[in-house]
Structures are given as C-alpha cells and as structure tokens.
C-alpha cells in the first residue's frame, strides 16, 4: 500500500473515530476534546522521543509555553484562534530551541533531569511573573470566532470539531515529516548517534531541529488547550503532564503515530472510567495496567496483534 | 547572622535527609543501570509503617522506626525479584513506565490503607523541643537528623571500603561486565543493595517527616527531588550524592529564607548549571 | 605541510596514564593500500578514531591535502572524504538494509535535511542502493531489519554503508572479523573493486587478506610504530614474527 494511501486511510479512520465519539458520547464532549488535544501533544512527543529517541520528561515545557503564548497573543494582539495556534507553535518551538542548546548535549538520566528542570524553571517563572501570566489564578481570555465565523459554543461542539481538525492537520504533517529524509535521519539518530556521525551527519544540530519541530507541535496542543478552555493555569507546566504523555506514548507504542493515538485513547479512557468508579483508588487500576503492559507487551499495545499471532502459532 | 545560622542548620539537616533517601537510589541506578522513579515509595512506606506502629500498635518511636525500616527492607526483597528484575534488561523508557506504575501502586496502597491525610510521626520528648547552645538554641530534631546522616555516611564508608561485600559491590558498579565473569554473584549483590537502599530511604523518610511530610502522594511529589540528587551527584557515586544532597539542601533552604517568592528556581538552575557543565554529575563517571 | 592525501605527524594520545599513540607518523597518498597490524590493545582502533575525529589527540598534526583537519568535527571530516568502518558493527539496528544504505547516500548528496518528499522517492539514490545490495549479495535481505541478519552479513552492510559515502580516505577496522570464511571473499572483492585513486588503510588480523590487499604494512606495538615495510619485509622480520604472527597462530 502506498504511503499516501495509508495516510488517507488514516485520516478517514481518525474522522470516523471522531464521529463515533461525537455522536456516541455527546455528553462528554469536553472530555473528548481533552483527549484529542492530548493526542496532538503525545504525537508531538512521539516525534521527539519515539522517532528520534530523545528521552524527555519535560515535554510540558513546550505545551505550557504554547498555552501562555496563545492566551497572551489573544489578549494583546489578535483574538483570532488560528493566529493564536501559530503563536503557540512559534513559542513552543522557540522554547524547545533555546533549552535544546543545553539539552541536546545530554543523554540518559541527565537528559531526563534537565528536561524536568527546564519545565520547573518555567513553572516557577510563570508563578513569579503573575503580572503577565496571572500566576496561581491563571489567565483567562476570550478567543474570537474561528475563521471569523464559528464562535466557541457553550456545549463545546465547535471546540471539539476544531480540535479534531487540528489533530488531522498535525497527523498529516507528521506523516509527511516522518517519511521524509529528515524523518529517516531522526530514526537513524535514535538507532545510533555514532553511526550518524560516521556518515557525516551533524547530529547535534539535527537533534536541535527535531526538538524544535516537536516543540512547535507541542505548542499547538498547548495553544489549543488554552483556547478550548479559555483559561491557562500553572498546571500546564506540571510534571504530571509530561510524565502522563510519556506513559500514554509507551503504552501505545513509540515510533509509530498510531501508537500515540491508541495509547492516549486507552489511557485517558481507563483513567476517566476508573476515577469516576472509584475516585480514591483509581491509581491501582492505572498502575496495574501500566505494569501489565510493560511486562507482557513492552513495545506497547500496537505490538499486541503481532504478539498474539506469535502465541497462536506456538 | 541568626538567619545564616538557621540556613546552615536547616540546610544541612535537609541535605542529610535528601542524602539518606537518595543514596540507595544512586547506587542501585549506577549498579543496575536502570531508571527508577519509584524509590520515594520506600521513604513513604517507612514513614507510613512508623505512623501505623506508633498509633496502631502503640509502640514508642524508637521501636516503631526500626520495625518500619525492617518491614520496608523485607518488602523490598520480593519487589526486586518480581517487579524490578524483569526490567533490568529493558530500555530506559520501559523502565520509566514500569517504575511509574510501581509508584502508582504504592501510592494507591497507602491511600487505601491509611487514607490521603497527613501521617504524622510523634517524636519522643528527647528529640523534640530545642537544645540550648548557650549563644542560641536550635531544634533538637535537626541535631538528631544531622547526627543520623553522619552515621549513615560513616556506616556506608565502612561497608564499602572495609567489607568483602563492599569490594564486590564496587567491582559490580565499576566493571559490570567483568564482575560476573569473576564469579561475583551479581544477582545477590543487586538484591542486597536494593534492600539496603530501600531501608535507608525508609530511614530518611522517617527522619525527614518534618521537612517532607508523609502522605500518600509523597513518591510522586518528591520524585524529581530525589532524582535530582542522583543526577547532580553522579549516578552510582556515594560521595557525589552526599555533596549534591548537602549543596542542594543548603541552596534550597537559603532560597526559602532569603528569596521566598522565587520558589525552586535556583534549585533547578543549579541543576541545569551542574549538568550543563558536567553531564555525568559531580562525581559520575562517563558511561560511554 | 602541503601535499596530497592524508598526512599524520607525531600523533600522540594518552587516556590518563595509558599512552595509546606515541609519535605516530604516517602518510596515505591517493591510491595507497596500506595495512596496520599489531597485537590487541596496540592502539589501532584508537588511531582510526583519532583520524576520523571521534577522539582528539593529545598532540600532533593531521592534514588532508595540506589542510589541518584537527579543528573539524567528525561529520565535517566525513564530508572532506575521510570514512571508516567500525571494528564493532555500528548499524541502525531496527532499520532495514535498504534504509541503512539510504541514510549515507542521502547524507552524501546533502539531502538528509529535506522535509517534504519521501525519503525513498529519489531514483538516483534507490539505484545506487540496488547496486550496493548486488555488490554485497544482500539483495534478498533488502527489507530485513539489520539486527536480524547474521553477523557476517552485518559486517557487509557496515562496509557497504561506508563505501556509499564515496570516501577518498577509507579506513577499515577489521572488516573481516566475524565474517564467515564463505563470505570473506566478498570483502576482498569489494576492496579490490575500490577506485584506484582511493587511499585505503586496513586493520586486519587475517594475514591472507592483508597480504592480498596491502602493498605496505605498518606494525603498531604499544601505540608506537615498530616498523613499516612491504609484506615480504614484514613476514621476514623476526621481531614481527615473535610479536605478532606468533601470537596469532591459530
Ligand atoms: N576511551 C578509552 N578510554 C580509556 N582507555 C581506552 C579507551 N579506548 C581504548 N582504550 C585503551 O587503549 C588501548 C588501545 O585500544 P585499541 O585502540 O582499541 O586497541 P586495538 O584496536 O589495537 O586492539 C587499550 O588498552 C584500551 O583499553
Ligand atoms: Mg581494535
């Protein structure tokens, strides 16, 4: 099957999935919008961590910066949501580039810790400069109509459709990007940095660019989150957000865009059900699910069909 | 002047707590080459068991604390065999996933058992209050924490430098491939080291309960803190952990006293600075 | 220093107290076929790493066509024409053989940074991959992830990837080590088929291969050059026989 055909089928599948959600779970539109935004965020993480092998527990840095950028842009420049998304992408990319100068020199635990530290510093700065960010109260704003026509409605229909459209755009962009020579380079870097250097690739600069692109996509997710809730709070920089995205990604399977989508869907659904059934002990269920996946399907749920096939053959 | 005195005393005490909790993490991470995000869970369990032994069993602190530490160590043995062993050979990301899962289970268990409220630990009379040094007074608890921390590092020094176990442990950390060939039972070393690290974390959790309060979400709340000590000190280095814990403890305390509205900015800036200059931490060796 | 080719002058390197390169001086002119031999731990791989820029020398000079290459990064040296195979295969394990070859070919043409067109949609690159696959008898395995290949075949992929860079200076660090004898002729053929003006430095324990390929042999012992000569001179030398040939009699 050709790559373009696969992408087209993927887009159709995503639309079908979104439609099922829209008509089947109409009472939960706000939750499903969150799932869609999280999918964009986890996709951006997959590009950085799954494709290029850059381990990070600080992807919220770009999400949060994109969210604040969109809010500040809306209040001070233009309330047009599309421009706001672009502002989020630029801000997310910029913070990734800036921090990447240091981060891309590190690996392993050091990289994980540095990525956490960058997010924490941004968290503290956002708290300290509350004149700009609203501090602990958060920053609320009113996004304008999308394309000048579609107002965000109270029930969240527009927000959901808008988010799904952005998800499709990001999905297609990442499909193209990961199949390009630059995408192949990212996978090469994940497999062996030493070999990439030996074929003449300036690995550091390539990684910096990959991280910047990933940051821009994460910024889109952050901006979208800000617009659909009309609010940005300090929690956009939470460690839990970064760690949660990593959980969802590994749960689904890294280095394949569908892994990000599946992992997000499964994790957030289980989380939602478990915490509504038992608001105190839902961590049992999440913890158990995570452990079962690591021990039985270490490569994530996307690897499950192949694994089952192999068991059957035995 | 008295602020400076408080910063030093509080900072050193805080550093000792950080060291006691994190040193086991550093050694196990250096030894087994894994990323372990669940270590704070042992500190939580230490505190929780102590609370339970004192309130539920009515034991005095001095009996409850050792009992709690022993319970944590005992619990850590099957955990190492059943939960950690399968992930030694896995990738870094699978280790992140698995150990976050373990963290969640510990949190959920404590939450289910004791609820989500603060688990206070009532110190005996001789440990609370203040000691009078003539010129000024200082909290007795801090003095005990500092003494305990110093005892821990002395004990570790003797264990590592003067015992057969220490020789084997050092060999296994420094030459992971060769140690097994030399007939060193690395799997047993892993187990013992893991249990020791868990026991020290429990001790740190109990001693530090005034600074890092014991409640169900403790392992998640302080996960980054303990990992920072490991990364800054250098994975696998005891001395490195000690220096990092002390430095970060004093820095964080100083910020709280002098520039309270900057929160933890300086703490993380220090970490970025150290790791930017020395990617393997203060005393870590290069793994390449 | 001027002159064409690679010139190494008084190269020194120490890891802490361990000296692994002592005053190494060596020339590789276009068309040269030289071999570097010596016991394990002599510093041969370290020497290749000094040339390709993986590690920096303590002192000494390295020039390519009269140009000092020491300030150049590893990737810049590759672009300047210096390439090597690793003693321990270093491949993109989860990628297929085709993808492993596509990467250096795209990089050599400066296309690896492109963002839109698919990586496998460049006909000239795909044709060159086909040629390399054929040359190393890997066509059947084109779509196999390299970590599923037999070790010998992985060595062939390593060699093919390096040749894909079209280097001017080629350093082969034990290219036949681990290759089953049935396939080692492929390595030899590949070396024989190299362009005549390419400079080759081969590190190898297999003396059959060394004698067939190299016109000059350099013997390295404890980081220092013991002697340099033709295969006949080397095999006649008693010191070399004691030190090296004797030790590897198996
Ligand atoms: N990065 C390094 N740090 C310290 N010692 C090294 C390093 N790389 C190689 N060595 C040492 O340098 C010596 C030469 O190694 P090497 O160049 O690999 O020898 P050869 O390729 O001739 O077998 C060996 O003793 C080896 O242990
Ligand atoms: Mg060698």
XYZ file of N, CA, C and O in Angstrom, chain A residues 49-50 53 55-57 102 105-118 120-121 123-125 127-129 239-240 243-244 246-248 250-251 254 267 279-288 290-291 293-300, chain B residues 29 35 37 82-84 86-87 90 92-105 107-112 116 217 220-221 223-231 235 261-265 268-269 271-273 275-276 278-281 288:
480
model
N 10.540 11.663 20.929
C 11.007 10.531 21.721
C 10.924 9.220 20.955
O 11.839 8.408 20.996
N 9.824 9.024 20.242
C 9.633 7.759 19.537
C 10.486 7.670 18.286
O 11.133 6.659 18.048
N 14.327 9.270 19.425
C 14.937 8.666 20.613
C 15.430 9.673 21.638
O 16.298 9.359 22.445
N 14.991 11.127 24.904
C 14.184 10.875 26.108
C 13.913 12.181 26.825
O 14.843 12.935 27.095
N 12.680 12.399 27.148
C 12.349 13.622 27.870
C 11.205 13.373 28.842
O 10.309 12.582 28.570
N 11.299 14.004 29.978
C 10.185 14.030 30.926
C 9.795 15.488 31.137
O 9.323 15.864 32.204
N 21.165 23.340 25.396
C 21.784 22.597 26.500
C 21.350 21.128 26.464
O 22.162 20.211 26.555
N 22.836 18.188 24.256
C 24.185 17.701 24.521
C 24.163 16.536 25.507
O 25.157 15.847 25.680
N 23.032 16.350 26.183
C 22.959 15.341 27.240
C 22.206 14.113 26.757
O 21.546 14.133 25.728
N 22.336 13.021 27.506
C 21.504 11.857 27.230
C 21.245 11.092 28.512
O 21.780 11.435 29.556
N 20.403 10.072 28.415
C 20.108 9.235 29.578
C 19.455 10.014 30.707
O 18.652 10.924 30.478
N 19.835 9.667 31.933
C 19.244 10.294 33.117
C 19.440 11.807 33.094
O 18.540 12.566 33.460
N 20.633 12.235 32.659
C 20.918 13.663 32.649
C 19.920 14.417 31.768
O 19.404 15.464 32.156
N 19.641 13.854 30.615
C 18.679 14.485 29.712
C 17.298 14.518 30.355
O 16.606 15.547 30.323
N 16.906 13.408 30.956
C 15.595 13.369 31.622
C 15.506 14.464 32.678
O 14.536 15.217 32.738
N 16.566 14.566 33.494
C 16.533 15.529 34.591
C 16.560 16.967 34.079
O 15.893 17.836 34.613
N 17.370 17.212 33.054
C 17.433 18.574 32.515
C 16.086 18.982 31.923
O 15.646 20.121 32.093
N 15.427 18.019 31.262
C 14.141 18.377 30.671
C 13.128 18.692 31.768
O 12.312 19.602 31.626
N 13.212 17.961 32.879
C 12.324 18.267 34.008
C 12.654 19.650 34.560
O 11.774 20.467 34.829
N 13.956 19.924 34.697
C 14.381 21.185 35.299
C 13.896 22.386 34.489
O 13.442 23.386 35.059
N 13.987 22.283 33.165
C 13.537 23.398 32.327
C 12.062 23.687 32.594
O 11.648 24.840 32.770
N 10.324 22.963 35.279
C 10.141 23.500 36.633
C 10.512 24.974 36.688
O 9.858 25.772 37.363
N 11.600 25.339 36.004
C 12.010 26.748 35.990
C 10.909 27.598 35.352
O 10.532 28.655 35.879
N 7.787 26.890 35.222
C 6.679 26.861 36.177
C 6.867 27.949 37.230
O 5.967 28.742 37.505
N 8.064 28.003 37.784
C 8.344 28.999 38.822
C 8.299 30.417 38.255
O 7.808 31.337 38.898
N 8.835 30.585 37.057
C 8.826 31.921 36.451
C 7.397 32.373 36.175
O 7.034 33.525 36.428
N 4.844 31.517 37.786
C 4.270 31.814 39.088
C 4.733 33.177 39.588
O 3.967 33.983 40.094
N 6.022 33.461 39.360
C 6.625 34.691 39.869
C 6.124 35.909 39.096
O 5.765 36.917 39.692
N 6.094 35.794 37.760
C 5.677 36.949 36.966
C 4.180 36.888 36.714
O 3.717 36.779 35.584
N 4.686 18.490 36.091
C 5.467 17.281 35.788
C 4.542 16.146 35.378
O 4.849 15.352 34.483
N 3.378 16.088 36.034
C 2.421 15.019 35.740
C 1.994 15.016 34.273
O 1.701 13.970 33.713
N 4.973 13.461 32.356
C 5.074 12.035 32.659
C 3.877 11.286 32.082
O 4.026 10.190 31.525
N 2.696 11.884 32.177
C 1.497 11.254 31.637
C 1.622 11.024 30.132
O 1.268 9.959 29.630
N 4.349 10.635 28.436
C 5.298 9.538 28.200
C 4.600 8.196 28.448
O 4.742 7.249 27.663
N 3.816 8.123 29.530
C 3.080 6.885 29.812
C 2.186 6.500 28.646
O 2.194 5.362 28.181
N 1.422 7.468 28.166
C 0.479 7.173 27.083
C 1.218 6.700 25.839
O 0.792 5.762 25.166
N 4.305 5.280 25.544
C 4.909 3.944 25.641
C 3.827 2.883 25.710
O 3.976 1.781 25.185
N 2.724 3.245 26.364
C 1.600 2.320 26.438
C 1.132 1.941 25.036
O 0.901 0.766 24.733
N 5.946 3.335 20.740
C 6.669 4.513 20.257
C 7.057 4.367 18.788
O 7.131 3.261 18.257
N -5.361 5.170 27.650
C -5.004 5.680 28.975
C -6.073 6.622 29.503
O -6.545 6.498 30.632
N -13.052 7.200 42.937
C -12.188 8.376 42.888
C -10.959 8.260 43.808
O -10.025 9.040 43.653
N -10.978 7.293 44.748
C -9.841 7.212 45.655
C -8.802 6.201 45.209
O -7.613 6.381 45.423
N -9.258 5.128 44.599
C -8.310 4.036 44.333
C -8.046 3.781 42.856
O -7.552 2.739 42.483
N -8.366 4.784 42.013
C -8.183 4.557 40.582
C -6.714 4.342 40.220
O -6.418 3.723 39.204
N -5.795 4.840 41.060
C -4.374 4.659 40.743
C -3.998 3.189 40.719
O -3.068 2.789 40.030
N -4.718 2.369 41.499
C -4.498 0.922 41.445
C -4.641 0.423 40.012
O -3.809 -0.324 39.507
N -5.732 0.866 39.397
C -6.047 0.358 38.059
C -5.026 0.850 37.045
O -4.491 0.079 36.247
N -4.712 2.151 37.116
C -3.719 2.697 36.173
C -2.369 2.015 36.395
O -1.708 1.583 35.445
N -1.956 1.905 37.640
C -0.660 1.290 37.949
C -0.602 -0.142 37.448
O 0.365 -0.558 36.803
N -1.674 -0.886 37.700
C -1.702 -2.284 37.273
C -1.678 -2.376 35.754
O -0.930 -3.167 35.175
N -0.428 -0.257 33.619
C 0.902 0.102 33.144
C 1.872 -1.070 33.321
O 2.612 -1.440 32.404
N 1.826 -1.699 34.487
C 2.758 -2.802 34.740
C 2.461 -3.994 33.834
O 3.385 -4.608 33.287
N 1.214 -3.973 30.919
C 1.693 -3.681 29.561
C 3.218 -3.823 29.502
O 3.753 -4.465 28.600
N 3.937 -3.262 30.482
C 5.401 -3.344 30.409
C 5.862 -4.793 30.421
O 6.750 -5.184 29.668
N 5.263 -5.600 31.280
C 5.780 -6.960 31.416
C 5.332 -7.859 30.274
O 6.074 -8.727 29.845
N 4.129 -7.628 29.771
C 3.630 -8.526 28.722
C 3.873 -8.006 27.311
O 4.206 -8.759 26.414
N 3.687 -6.719 27.108
C 3.897 -6.139 25.772
C 4.801 -4.923 25.902
O 4.343 -3.794 25.777
N 6.113 -5.148 26.170
C 6.989 -4.000 26.446
C 7.013 -2.985 25.299
O 7.322 -1.832 25.515
N 6.679 -3.412 24.089
C 6.718 -2.461 22.983
C 5.392 -1.762 22.748
O 5.217 -1.090 21.741
N 4.476 -1.933 23.695
C 3.242 -1.170 23.607
C 2.109 -1.919 22.946
O 2.299 -2.957 22.320
N 20.845 2.671 40.851
C 20.785 3.104 39.455
C 22.136 2.938 38.778
O 22.215 2.573 37.604
N 16.628 3.266 35.282
C 15.992 4.484 35.733
C 14.869 4.044 36.666
O 13.993 3.297 36.268
N 11.973 5.384 39.141
C 11.231 6.548 39.614
C 10.454 6.242 40.894
O 9.787 7.094 41.441
N 10.515 -9.750 41.816
C 9.345 -9.885 40.941
C 9.138 -8.697 40.010
O 8.803 -8.868 38.846
N 9.336 -7.489 40.550
C 8.978 -6.322 39.753
C 10.170 -5.711 39.024
O 10.050 -5.271 37.885
N 11.335 -5.666 39.685
C 12.465 -4.954 39.083
C 13.272 -5.828 38.141
O 13.754 -5.364 37.118
N 12.627 -8.132 35.946
C 12.283 -8.226 34.521
C 12.652 -6.965 33.734
O 12.789 -7.030 32.524
N 12.825 -5.815 34.413
C 13.042 -4.586 33.639
C 14.516 -4.196 33.521
O 14.843 -3.257 32.812
N 15.483 -4.138 30.017
C 14.628 -3.381 29.094
C 15.204 -1.997 28.832
O 16.152 -1.562 29.447
N 15.316 2.191 28.599
C 15.094 3.279 29.540
C 13.611 3.654 29.655
O 13.095 3.878 30.747
N 12.925 3.685 28.533
C 11.534 4.136 28.550
C 10.629 3.122 29.223
O 9.721 3.481 29.973
N 10.885 1.835 28.955
C 10.108 0.799 29.627
C 10.345 0.887 31.135
O 9.431 0.658 31.928
N 11.589 1.231 31.512
C 11.883 1.361 32.943
C 11.125 2.540 33.546
O 10.603 2.452 34.658
N 11.062 3.634 32.798
C 10.285 4.779 33.264
C 8.834 4.350 33.472
O 8.236 4.587 34.517
N 8.287 3.683 32.472
C 6.892 3.257 32.529
C 6.649 2.326 33.715
O 5.741 2.538 34.525
N 7.493 1.302 33.837
C 7.291 0.310 34.891
C 7.416 0.943 36.272
O 6.592 0.685 37.157
N 8.430 1.785 36.467
C 8.626 2.307 37.817
C 7.593 3.373 38.167
O 7.264 3.559 39.329
N 7.033 4.043 37.159
C 5.901 4.935 37.461
C 4.708 4.071 37.867
O 3.974 4.400 38.807
N 4.547 2.941 37.185
C 3.468 2.027 37.553
C 3.613 1.561 38.996
O 2.644 1.545 39.762
N 4.837 1.206 39.374
C 5.098 0.766 40.752
C 4.779 1.909 41.725
O 4.155 1.712 42.775
N 5.200 3.123 41.359
C 4.904 4.290 42.196
C 3.397 4.423 42.413
O 2.937 4.602 43.550
N 2.644 4.309 41.324
C 1.191 4.427 41.433
C 0.642 3.371 42.390
O -0.236 3.660 43.209
N 1.150 2.144 42.285
C 0.633 1.081 43.148
C 0.940 1.367 44.613
O 0.105 1.121 45.488
N 1.396 4.343 45.984
C 0.528 5.449 46.394
C -0.886 4.923 46.671
O -1.481 5.207 47.722
N -1.383 4.132 45.718
C -2.743 3.625 45.865
C -2.863 2.756 47.119
O -3.860 2.837 47.848
N -1.845 1.944 47.386
C -1.904 1.068 48.567
C -1.953 1.883 49.848
O -2.774 1.615 50.740
N -1.076 2.867 49.966
C -1.038 3.681 51.181
C -2.345 4.457 51.319
O -2.913 4.574 52.408
N -2.815 4.959 50.179
C -4.057 5.710 50.167
C -5.225 4.852 50.637
O -6.069 5.281 51.426
N -5.241 3.615 50.191
C -6.316 2.696 50.525
C -6.234 2.297 51.995
O -7.230 2.172 52.697
N -5.742 9.632 52.564
C -4.854 10.589 51.917
C -4.426 11.704 52.859
O -3.845 12.690 52.447
N 0.757 10.778 48.368
C 1.341 11.194 47.092
C 2.824 11.567 47.184
O 3.411 12.064 46.234
N 5.373 10.701 44.353
C 5.218 11.484 43.129
C 5.676 12.919 43.372
O 6.362 13.520 42.558
N 5.323 13.451 44.539
C 5.647 14.827 44.876
C 7.154 15.063 44.908
O 7.646 16.087 44.468
N 9.536 12.859 43.726
C 10.264 12.033 42.750
C 11.426 12.802 42.110
O 12.573 12.359 42.088
N 11.102 13.998 41.639
C 12.111 14.789 40.934
C 13.232 15.202 41.883
O 14.410 15.204 41.515
N 12.857 15.511 43.113
C 13.852 15.939 44.098
C 14.938 14.877 44.283
O 16.137 15.156 44.204
N 14.513 13.638 44.516
C 15.493 12.574 44.764
C 16.316 12.276 43.511
O 17.527 12.052 43.595
N 15.655 12.293 42.360
C 16.390 12.031 41.126
C 17.405 13.136 40.847
O 18.482 12.885 40.297
N 17.057 14.359 41.268
C 17.993 15.463 41.076
C 19.281 15.209 41.847
O 20.385 15.425 41.335
N 19.128 14.755 43.085
C 20.316 14.466 43.885
C 21.188 13.432 43.173
O 22.407 13.586 43.060
N 20.552 12.399 42.642
C 21.298 11.342 41.949
C 22.013 11.903 40.721
O 23.207 11.685 40.511
N 21.279 12.659 39.914
C 21.858 13.162 38.664
C 22.980 14.155 38.946
O 24.049 14.095 38.336
N 25.432 9.323 39.011
C 24.856 8.013 39.276
C 25.897 7.050 39.815
O 26.988 6.945 39.250
N 9.901 34.220 47.239
C 8.975 34.177 46.109
C 9.617 33.673 44.816
O 8.975 33.654 43.775
N 10.867 33.241 44.887
C 11.437 32.611 43.707
C 11.261 31.099 43.728
O 11.646 30.407 42.797
N 10.699 30.580 44.835
C 10.434 29.144 44.882
C 11.677 28.323 44.598
O 12.737 28.546 45.171
N 11.527 27.394 43.678
C 12.621 26.446 43.429
C 13.452 26.799 42.200
O 14.208 25.987 41.704
N 13.299 28.051 41.712
C 14.039 28.428 40.506
C 15.530 28.176 40.652
O 16.170 27.577 39.780
N 16.626 24.479 40.538
C 16.695 23.868 39.204
C 17.750 24.538 38.332
O 18.361 23.886 37.490
N 17.979 25.833 38.563
C 19.059 26.474 37.825
C 20.402 25.836 38.172
O 21.245 25.589 37.307
N 20.881 22.858 39.108
C 20.942 21.552 38.457
C 21.297 21.697 36.976
O 22.165 20.982 36.465
N 20.657 22.656 36.292
C 20.964 22.842 34.869
C 22.427 23.230 34.696
O 23.131 22.733 33.817
N 22.889 24.086 35.590
C 24.279 24.544 35.511
C 25.247 23.371 35.673
O 26.143 23.149 34.861
N 24.709 20.113 35.456
C 24.605 19.083 34.410
C 25.007 19.620 33.044
O 25.459 18.864 32.180
N 24.854 20.935 32.840
C 25.319 21.517 31.594
C 26.837 21.435 31.491
O 27.393 21.183 30.427
N 28.879 19.440 33.705
C 29.310 18.056 33.932
C 28.125 17.118 33.688
O 27.389 16.801 34.625
N 27.989 16.651 32.445
C 26.794 15.856 32.110
C 26.641 14.592 32.950
O 25.531 14.108 33.112
N 27.714 14.072 33.504
C 27.576 12.871 34.320
C 27.506 13.191 35.809
O 27.716 12.326 36.645
N 27.240 14.435 36.134
C 27.133 14.812 37.526
C 28.490 15.117 38.128
O 29.531 14.972 37.481
N 30.017 6.119 28.477
C 30.160 5.835 27.040
C 31.289 4.857 26.780
O 32.140 4.654 27.590
